[in-house]
Backbone as a ProteinNet text record, in pm:
[ID]
protein_1_A
[PRIMARY]
MTTNEKKQLPFAVCISNEDYPASLEVGKLYQIIPDEAAESHGYIRVIDESGEDYGYSRDRFFPIQIPAALQEALLKAAYKSGKMKRGEA
[TERTIARY]
1213.7	1261	1323.7	1402.7	1461.9	1417.5	1471.4	1346.1	1405.5	1517.7	1619	1541	1560.1	1463.8	1328.5	1293.7	1155.6	1148.1	1009.4	981.1	987.5	981.4	1030.1	878.6	787.9	653.3	690.9	558.6	627.1	490.4	588.3	478.6	496.1	415	409.8	330.8	425.6	330.6	221.3	86.2	25.9	96.1	86.8	133.3	-41.2	-79.7	-248.6	-311.1	-470.4	-586.7	-735.3	-671.8	-803.7	-920.1	-1005.2	-1089.5	-1120.4	-1082.8	-1073.2	-996.7	-1026.7	-986.5	-1032.1	-1087.9	-1147.9	-1084.1	-1067.6	-1045.9	-814.2	-784	-632.9	-594.4	-491.8	-438.1	-256.5	-210.9	-127.1	9.8	73.3	199.8	166.2	78.4	54.9	103.2	160.7	265	111.8	150.3	42.7	119.2	84	100.3	65.8	117.6	52.6	-1.4	-116.9	-161.1	-142.1	-47.6	-19.3	-167.8	-140.4	-283.3	-238.2	-227.5	-138.8	-225.6	-357	-459	-469.6	-479.1	-475.6	-431.5	-218	-122.5	-116.8	-211.7	-215.6	-280.3	-393.2	-397	-408.6	-276.6	-216	-268	-261.9	-360.5	-293.9	-259.6	-242.4	-331.2	-258.1	-416.1	-346.9	-405.5	-378.1	-540.6	-463.8	-534.6	-584.5	-738.1	-702.8	-820.6	-837	-899.4	-1018.8	-1083.7	-1209.6	-1169.3	-996.6	-1009.3	-1014.6	-1088.8	-1041.4	-1002.4	-902	-861.3	-904.5	-844.4	-901.5	-798	-869.1	-748.1	-735.6	-626.6	-565.1	-533.1	-560.6	-437.4	-269	-195.1	-74.1	-1.5	-56.1	1.2	-37.4	-107.1	-174.6	-30.1	6.8	144.5	293	361.9	488.7	594.7	624.3	697.1	870.5	777.4	917.5	971.9	1095.8	1139.3	1151	1152.6	1183.3	1204.9	1290.2	1393.9	1355.6	1409	1254.7	1279.1	1344.2	1319.1	1180.2	1165	1078.6	965.3	998.4	831.7	818.1	835.1	851.7	719.1	809.2	737.6	612.4	609.3	544.1	368.8	426.2	322.3	230.5	359	314.6	189.9	179.4	159.6	62.4	23.6	-97.8	-182	-168.1	-154.6	-219.7	-191.8	-153.9	-339.1	-323.8	-444.5	-577.2	-542.7	-632.9	-684.6	-608.4	-611.6	-574.4	-504.5	-458.7	-477.1	-532.6	-547	-387.9	-365.4	-244	-293.5	-175.8	-163.7	-265.5	-217.7	-317.9	-182.2	-93.6	52.3	154.1
1495.1	1412	1256.9	1236.6	1122.9	966.7	840.9	752.5	739.4	805.3	841.2	990.4	1038.2	1195.4	1175.4	1064	1108.1	1051.7	1073.8	1044.5	921.3	758.3	642.7	652.3	566.2	551.5	431.2	469	321.3	226.7	103.5	-79.7	-131.4	-213.3	-299.4	-427.3	-576.5	-701.5	-741.3	-760.4	-835.8	-990.8	-958.6	-1095.7	-1148.2	-1113.2	-1158.3	-1120.9	-1188	-1127.5	-1166.8	-1185.4	-1293.3	-1116.4	-1212.6	-1148	-1055.7	-1086.9	-982.5	-1070.1	-1200.1	-1225.7	-1257	-1146.7	-1108.2	-1010	-873.9	-769	-756.2	-908	-913.9	-985.9	-1018.8	-1165.3	-1090.9	-1194.1	-1267.9	-1250.6	-1177.5	-1263.9	-1129.8	-993.2	-1011.1	-798.4	-768.7	-561.2	-519	-401.9	-311.1	-169.2	-89.1	70.9	142.7	201.7	182.3	398.3	468.3	558.7	646.1	783.9	816	857	853.8	889	927.4	1041.6	1058.5	1047.7	1035.5	980.1	854.6	777.7	652.3	580.1	632.6	570.1	660.7	761.3	745.3	670.7	600.9	496.8	331.1	316.8	217.3	94.6	260.4	187.4	251.1	124.1	196.2	195.5	281.7	246.5	225.3	158.8	41	69.7	61.5	14.6	-163.3	-194.5	-364.3	-394.5	-463.9	-561.7	-555.1	-493.7	-418.3	-289	-244.5	-139.1	26.6	-1.9	159.4	102.1	256.5	305.1	222.6	123.3	188.6	113	147.7	147	24.1	-75.3	-181.5	-103.7	-267.8	-241.7	-279.8	-170.7	-230.9	-349.8	-448.8	-523.3	-675.6	-646.5	-708.4	-725.3	-627.4	-587.1	-627.6	-592.2	-633.8	-466.6	-351	-251	-247.7	-241.7	-274.7	-158.1	-161.9	-32.9	-98.8	-97.8	-140.5	-35.9	-140.1	-52.5	70.3	159	281.6	225	132.9	60.7	-0.3	-115	-162.3	-91.1	-21	126.1	180	205	291.3	143.5	-0.5	-106.2	-105.1	-111.2	-155.6	-62	64.4	171	205.9	157.9	193.7	34.1	-89.2	-149.2	-178.9	-74	-62.5	42.5	131.1	295.1	157.7	111.7	-10.4	-110.3	-167.9	-251.7	-180.8	-23.7	101.1	-1.2	-9.5	-42.7	128.4	163.6	352.6	431.9	534.9	628.8	765.6	802.5	951.3	1061.2	1052.7	1161.4	1044	1021.4	875.2	836.2	873.5	775.7	879.8
-1398.7	-1256.6	-1290.7	-1209.5	-1264.4	-1160.8	-1153.3	-1048.2	-927.4	-898.2	-786.3	-754.4	-743.4	-713	-674.8	-693.6	-664.6	-527	-522.5	-370.9	-340.8	-257.3	-183.5	-108.2	-183.3	-129.7	-11.7	29	149.5	148.4	184.9	124.8	216.5	202.2	354.6	328.4	345	323	438.6	328.1	437.5	540.2	646.8	717.5	802.6	781.6	845.2	793.8	690.5	633.8	744.3	848.4	950.6	995	926.6	944.4	872.4	736.3	630.9	481.5	492.2	392.6	204.9	290.7	62.6	50.4	208.6	168.7	156.1	154.4	202.2	178	59.1	83	111.8	210.8	318.7	174.9	215.8	167.3	64.8	-18.9	-136.6	-70.8	-168	-106.4	-136.7	-84.9	-60.2	-48.1	-82.3	-58.6	-20	82.3	196.3	166.5	248.7	156.9	292.2	364	453.1	509.9	636.2	728.7	845.5	896	1024.7	1186.4	1095.3	1186.1	1203.8	1132.2	1158.1	1210.3	1190.3	1286.4	1369.3	1467.6	1617.1	1652	1576	1652.7	1682.6	1601.5	1502	1430.5	1302.6	1169	1085.6	946.8	845.5	720.2	646	545.7	406.9	355.6	247	83.1	-53.9	-110.2	-85.2	17.8	-27.7	-144.9	-156.4	-264.3	-341.5	-222.4	-301.2	-368.3	-353.2	-451.8	-404.4	-275.9	-203.8	-153	-35.1	23	240.4	272.7	374.4	490.3	609.1	762.6	816	853	899.6	1042.2	1187.1	1276.7	1202.6	1208.7	1155.4	1256.2	1299.8	1329.3	1226	1096.1	959.7	900.6	940.4	731.8	828.8	745.8	768.1	679.5	682.4	648.6	580.9	457.4	353.9	240.2	212.3	143.1	-13.3	6.2	-195.5	-303.5	-377.9	-476.9	-582.6	-617.9	-712.4	-814.4	-845.5	-945.6	-1007.8	-873.1	-856	-935.9	-739.5	-796.7	-876.3	-913.9	-1067.2	-1158.7	-1140.8	-1250.2	-1175.5	-1071.9	-958.2	-995.6	-928.9	-1023.9	-1128.5	-1274.8	-1395.3	-1417.9	-1381.2	-1456.4	-1328.6	-1208.6	-1084.5	-1271.1	-1296.3	-1417.7	-1484.1	-1592.9	-1636.1	-1636.7	-1557.1	-1499.3	-1494.4	-1491.6	-1415.6	-1283.7	-1197.4	-1007.9	-1000.4	-1013.1	-1004.7	-1111.5	-1059.8	-1195.4	-1210.6	-1249.9	-1277.1	-1172.1	-1072.6	-987.6	-806.4	-858.9	-698.3	-642	-678.9	-606.2	-547.5
[MASK]
+++++++++++++++++++++++++++++++++++++++++++++++++++++++++++++++++++++++++++++++++++++++++

């Protein structure tokens, strides 16, 4: 499967870490973990600075589309650093 054939993963930039300064970094790019239940309540789930996935209010983030090549590079870097394990994306 080529990069262009892979599913685009959703990403968002943190725009507010109020009340969560240890868990979220303003300006940092976070991969969104699909969670329909969280979304139905106005939340999105991301892997925060603790390394765990957690639901945060949607208004803390600005969703963006990133090019497939950048997505692949980011995921490779996350695997290499140990922040993600194969099969998590």
